[in-house]
Amino acid sequence: MTNEKTISTTPPQAGGAPQAKAANPRQWLHGRLRQLLAEDGELNPTENLMYYGLDSLRLMTLAAELNARGIPVRTEELSRSPTLADWEALLDARQADA
């Protein structure tokens, strides 16, 4: 018996199309992280997401999905400070630049 978690590399559909922009990027991020990390409850916004089981593959998947939604981020930016609070600030900054 293993404790491995299954990760989906298929982004959740927003508005019927994978590339569609999420109406609320923060809400999408919260939901997608809970999905990637198999967490049912709320995530502590200041907790390092690596403690929840975030790994490099999930990080790259998340960066690719954000880019597909029109929010330009690099995996390195996400890995530099892997907390929900910092990622929300990054999303806000990118949304303001758009």
mmCIF file with all atom_site columns, N, CA and C in Angstrom, residues 43-73:
data_model
loop_
_atom_site.group_PDB
_atom_site.id
_atom_site.type_symbol
_atom_site.label_atom_id
_atom_site.label_alt_id
_atom_site.label_comp_id
_atom_site.label_asym_id
_atom_site.label_entity_id
_atom_site.label_seq_id
_atom_site.pdbx_PDB_ins_code
_atom_site.Cartn_x
_atom_site.Cartn_y
_atom_site.Cartn_z
_atom_site.occupancy
_atom_site.B_iso_or_equiv
_atom_site.pdbx_formal_charge
_atom_site.auth_seq_id
_atom_site.auth_comp_id
_atom_site.auth_asym_id
_atom_site.auth_atom_id
_atom_site.pdbx_PDB_model_num
ATOM 1  N N  . LEU A 1 43 ? -6.194 26.372 3.235   1.00 0.00 ? 43 LEU A N  1
ATOM 2  C CA . LEU A 1 43 ? -4.736 26.400 3.324   1.00 0.00 ? 43 LEU A CA 1
ATOM 3  C C  . LEU A 1 43 ? -4.316 27.628 4.118   1.00 0.00 ? 43 LEU A C  1
ATOM 4  N N  . ASN A 1 44 ? -3.343 27.461 5.003   1.00 0.00 ? 44 ASN A N  1
ATOM 5  C CA . ASN A 1 44 ? -2.800 28.588 5.751   1.00 0.00 ? 44 ASN A CA 1
ATOM 6  C C  . ASN A 1 44 ? -2.049 29.470 4.756   1.00 0.00 ? 44 ASN A C  1
ATOM 7  N N  . PRO A 1 45 ? -2.442 30.741 4.596   1.00 0.00 ? 45 PRO A N  1
ATOM 8  C CA . PRO A 1 45 ? -1.829 31.586 3.574   1.00 0.00 ? 45 PRO A CA 1
ATOM 9  C C  . PRO A 1 45 ? -0.347 31.882 3.783   1.00 0.00 ? 45 PRO A C  1
ATOM 10 N N  . THR A 1 46 ? 0.150  31.736 5.006   1.00 0.00 ? 46 THR A N  1
ATOM 11 C CA . THR A 1 46 ? 1.563  32.032 5.251   1.00 0.00 ? 46 THR A CA 1
ATOM 12 C C  . THR A 1 46 ? 2.417  30.777 5.408   1.00 0.00 ? 46 THR A C  1
ATOM 13 N N  . GLU A 1 47 ? 1.794  29.617 5.314   1.00 0.00 ? 47 GLU A N  1
ATOM 14 C CA . GLU A 1 47 ? 2.518  28.344 5.446   1.00 0.00 ? 47 GLU A CA 1
ATOM 15 C C  . GLU A 1 47 ? 3.210  28.007 4.130   1.00 0.00 ? 47 GLU A C  1
ATOM 16 N N  . ASN A 1 48 ? 4.432  27.506 4.220   1.00 0.00 ? 48 ASN A N  1
ATOM 17 C CA . ASN A 1 48 ? 5.153  27.052 3.038   1.00 0.00 ? 48 ASN A CA 1
ATOM 18 C C  . ASN A 1 48 ? 4.373  25.893 2.422   1.00 0.00 ? 48 ASN A C  1
ATOM 19 N N  . LEU A 1 49 ? 3.990  26.032 1.158   1.00 0.00 ? 49 LEU A N  1
ATOM 20 C CA . LEU A 1 49 ? 3.166  25.019 0.502   1.00 0.00 ? 49 LEU A CA 1
ATOM 21 C C  . LEU A 1 49 ? 3.895  23.694 0.311   1.00 0.00 ? 49 LEU A C  1
ATOM 22 N N  . MET A 1 50 ? 5.203  23.693 0.456   1.00 0.00 ? 50 MET A N  1
ATOM 23 C CA . MET A 1 50 ? 5.958  22.441 0.385   1.00 0.00 ? 50 MET A CA 1
ATOM 24 C C  . MET A 1 50 ? 5.566  21.523 1.553   1.00 0.00 ? 50 MET A C  1
ATOM 25 N N  . TYR A 1 51 ? 5.175  22.124 2.684   1.00 0.00 ? 51 TYR A N  1
ATOM 26 C CA . TYR A 1 51 ? 4.741  21.328 3.835   1.00 0.00 ? 51 TYR A CA 1
ATOM 27 C C  . TYR A 1 51 ? 3.433  20.597 3.565   1.00 0.00 ? 51 TYR A C  1
ATOM 28 N N  . TYR A 1 52 ? 2.651  21.116 2.627   1.00 0.00 ? 52 TYR A N  1
ATOM 29 C CA . TYR A 1 52 ? 1.403  20.461 2.234   1.00 0.00 ? 52 TYR A CA 1
ATOM 30 C C  . TYR A 1 52 ? 1.640  19.372 1.185   1.00 0.00 ? 52 TYR A C  1
ATOM 31 N N  . GLY A 1 53 ? 2.860  19.275 0.689   1.00 0.00 ? 53 GLY A N  1
ATOM 32 C CA . GLY A 1 53 ? 3.165  18.259 -0.312  1.00 0.00 ? 53 GLY A CA 1
ATOM 33 C C  . GLY A 1 53 ? 3.410  18.811 -1.698  1.00 0.00 ? 53 GLY A C  1
ATOM 34 N N  . LEU A 1 54 ? 3.491  20.126 -1.838  1.00 0.00 ? 54 LEU A N  1
ATOM 35 C CA . LEU A 1 54 ? 3.794  20.712 -3.140  1.00 0.00 ? 54 LEU A CA 1
ATOM 36 C C  . LEU A 1 54 ? 5.199  20.300 -3.546  1.00 0.00 ? 54 LEU A C  1
ATOM 37 N N  . ASP A 1 55 ? 5.345  19.800 -4.756  1.00 0.00 ? 55 ASP A N  1
ATOM 38 C CA . ASP A 1 55 ? 6.660  19.418 -5.257  1.00 0.00 ? 55 ASP A CA 1
ATOM 39 C C  . ASP A 1 55 ? 6.912  20.133 -6.579  1.00 0.00 ? 55 ASP A C  1
ATOM 40 N N  . SER A 1 56 ? 8.081  19.903 -7.162  1.00 0.00 ? 56 SER A N  1
ATOM 41 C CA . SER A 1 56 ? 8.466  20.635 -8.368  1.00 0.00 ? 56 SER A CA 1
ATOM 42 C C  . SER A 1 56 ? 7.545  20.340 -9.547  1.00 0.00 ? 56 SER A C  1
ATOM 43 N N  . LEU A 1 57 ? 7.060  19.123 -9.664  1.00 0.00 ? 57 LEU A N  1
ATOM 44 C CA . LEU A 1 57 ? 6.161  18.787 -10.768 1.00 0.00 ? 57 LEU A CA 1
ATOM 45 C C  . LEU A 1 57 ? 4.839  19.544 -10.643 1.00 0.00 ? 57 LEU A C  1
ATOM 46 N N  . ARG A 1 58 ? 4.291  19.576 -9.455  1.00 0.00 ? 58 ARG A N  1
ATOM 47 C CA . ARG A 1 58 ? 3.042  20.316 -9.238  1.00 0.00 ? 58 ARG A CA 1
ATOM 48 C C  . ARG A 1 58 ? 3.269  21.811 -9.434  1.00 0.00 ? 58 ARG A C  1
ATOM 49 N N  . LEU A 1 59 ? 4.425  22.296 -9.032  1.00 0.00 ? 59 LEU A N  1
ATOM 50 C CA . LEU A 1 59 ? 4.760  23.706 -9.192  1.00 0.00 ? 59 LEU A CA 1
ATOM 51 C C  . LEU A 1 59 ? 4.827  24.080 -10.671 1.00 0.00 ? 59 LEU A C  1
ATOM 52 N N  . MET A 1 60 ? 5.476  23.245 -11.476 1.00 0.00 ? 60 MET A N  1
ATOM 53 C CA . MET A 1 60 ? 5.559  23.497 -12.919 1.00 0.00 ? 60 MET A CA 1
ATOM 54 C C  . MET A 1 60 ? 4.177  23.417 -13.562 1.00 0.00 ? 60 MET A C  1
ATOM 55 N N  . THR A 1 61 ? 3.365  22.468 -13.114 1.00 0.00 ? 61 THR A N  1
ATOM 56 C CA . THR A 1 61 ? 2.007  22.331 -13.632 1.00 0.00 ? 61 THR A CA 1
ATOM 57 C C  . THR A 1 61 ? 1.204  23.596 -13.345 1.00 0.00 ? 61 THR A C  1
ATOM 58 N N  . LEU A 1 62 ? 1.298  24.083 -12.130 1.00 0.00 ? 62 LEU A N  1
ATOM 59 C CA . LEU A 1 62 ? 0.566  25.279 -11.733 1.00 0.00 ? 62 LEU A CA 1
ATOM 60 C C  . LEU A 1 62 ? 1.018  26.499 -12.540 1.00 0.00 ? 62 LEU A C  1
ATOM 61 N N  . ALA A 1 63 ? 2.319  26.660 -12.721 1.00 0.00 ? 63 ALA A N  1
ATOM 62 C CA . ALA A 1 63 ? 2.836  27.784 -13.504 1.00 0.00 ? 63 ALA A CA 1
ATOM 63 C C  . ALA A 1 63 ? 2.314  27.716 -14.939 1.00 0.00 ? 63 ALA A C  1
ATOM 64 N N  . ALA A 1 64 ? 2.325  26.534 -15.532 1.00 0.00 ? 64 ALA A N  1
ATOM 65 C CA . ALA A 1 64 ? 1.829  26.368 -16.904 1.00 0.00 ? 64 ALA A CA 1
ATOM 66 C C  . ALA A 1 64 ? 0.341  26.700 -16.991 1.00 0.00 ? 64 ALA A C  1
ATOM 67 N N  . GLU A 1 65 ? -0.421 26.287 -16.000 1.00 0.00 ? 65 GLU A N  1
ATOM 68 C CA . GLU A 1 65 ? -1.856 26.559 -16.001 1.00 0.00 ? 65 GLU A CA 1
ATOM 69 C C  . GLU A 1 65 ? -2.142 28.049 -15.831 1.00 0.00 ? 65 GLU A C  1
ATOM 70 N N  . LEU A 1 66 ? -1.377 28.719 -14.987 1.00 0.00 ? 66 LEU A N  1
ATOM 71 C CA . LEU A 1 66 ? -1.552 30.164 -14.831 1.00 0.00 ? 66 LEU A CA 1
ATOM 72 C C  . LEU A 1 66 ? -1.216 30.885 -16.133 1.00 0.00 ? 66 LEU A C  1
ATOM 73 N N  . ASN A 1 67 ? -0.138 30.477 -16.781 1.00 0.00 ? 67 ASN A N  1
ATOM 74 C CA . ASN A 1 67 ? 0.227  31.077 -18.064 1.00 0.00 ? 67 ASN A CA 1
ATOM 75 C C  . ASN A 1 67 ? -0.867 30.850 -19.103 1.00 0.00 ? 67 ASN A C  1
ATOM 76 N N  . ALA A 1 68 ? -1.454 29.661 -19.118 1.00 0.00 ? 68 ALA A N  1
ATOM 77 C CA . ALA A 1 68 ? -2.535 29.356 -20.056 1.00 0.00 ? 68 ALA A CA 1
ATOM 78 C C  . ALA A 1 68 ? -3.764 30.226 -19.794 1.00 0.00 ? 68 ALA A C  1
ATOM 79 N N  . ARG A 1 69 ? -3.890 30.726 -18.592 1.00 0.00 ? 69 ARG A N  1
ATOM 80 C CA . ARG A 1 69 ? -5.010 31.595 -18.237 1.00 0.00 ? 69 ARG A CA 1
ATOM 81 C C  . ARG A 1 69 ? -4.659 33.067 -18.397 1.00 0.00 ? 69 ARG A C  1
ATOM 82 N N  . GLY A 1 70 ? -3.524 33.348 -18.990 1.00 0.00 ? 70 GLY A N  1
ATOM 83 C CA . GLY A 1 70 ? -3.150 34.725 -19.266 1.00 0.00 ? 70 GLY A CA 1
ATOM 84 C C  . GLY A 1 70 ? -2.457 35.428 -18.122 1.00 0.00 ? 70 GLY A C  1
ATOM 85 N N  . ILE A 1 71 ? -1.991 34.677 -17.136 1.00 0.00 ? 71 ILE A N  1
ATOM 86 C CA . ILE A 1 71 ? -1.266 35.271 -16.008 1.00 0.00 ? 71 ILE A CA 1
ATOM 87 C C  . ILE A 1 71 ? 0.179  34.804 -16.108 1.00 0.00 ? 71 ILE A C  1
ATOM 88 N N  . PRO A 1 72 ? 1.057  35.663 -16.617 1.00 0.00 ? 72 PRO A N  1
ATOM 89 C CA . PRO A 1 72 ? 2.440  35.245 -16.849 1.00 0.00 ? 72 PRO A CA 1
ATOM 90 C C  . PRO A 1 72 ? 3.238  35.093 -15.552 1.00 0.00 ? 72 PRO A C  1
ATOM 91 N N  . VAL A 1 73 ? 3.608  33.862 -15.261 1.00 0.00 ? 73 VAL A N  1
ATOM 92 C CA . VAL A 1 73 ? 4.463  33.572 -14.109 1.00 0.00 ? 73 VAL A CA 1
ATOM 93 C C  . VAL A 1 73 ? 5.484  32.520 -14.515 1.00 0.00 ? 73 VAL A C  1
#
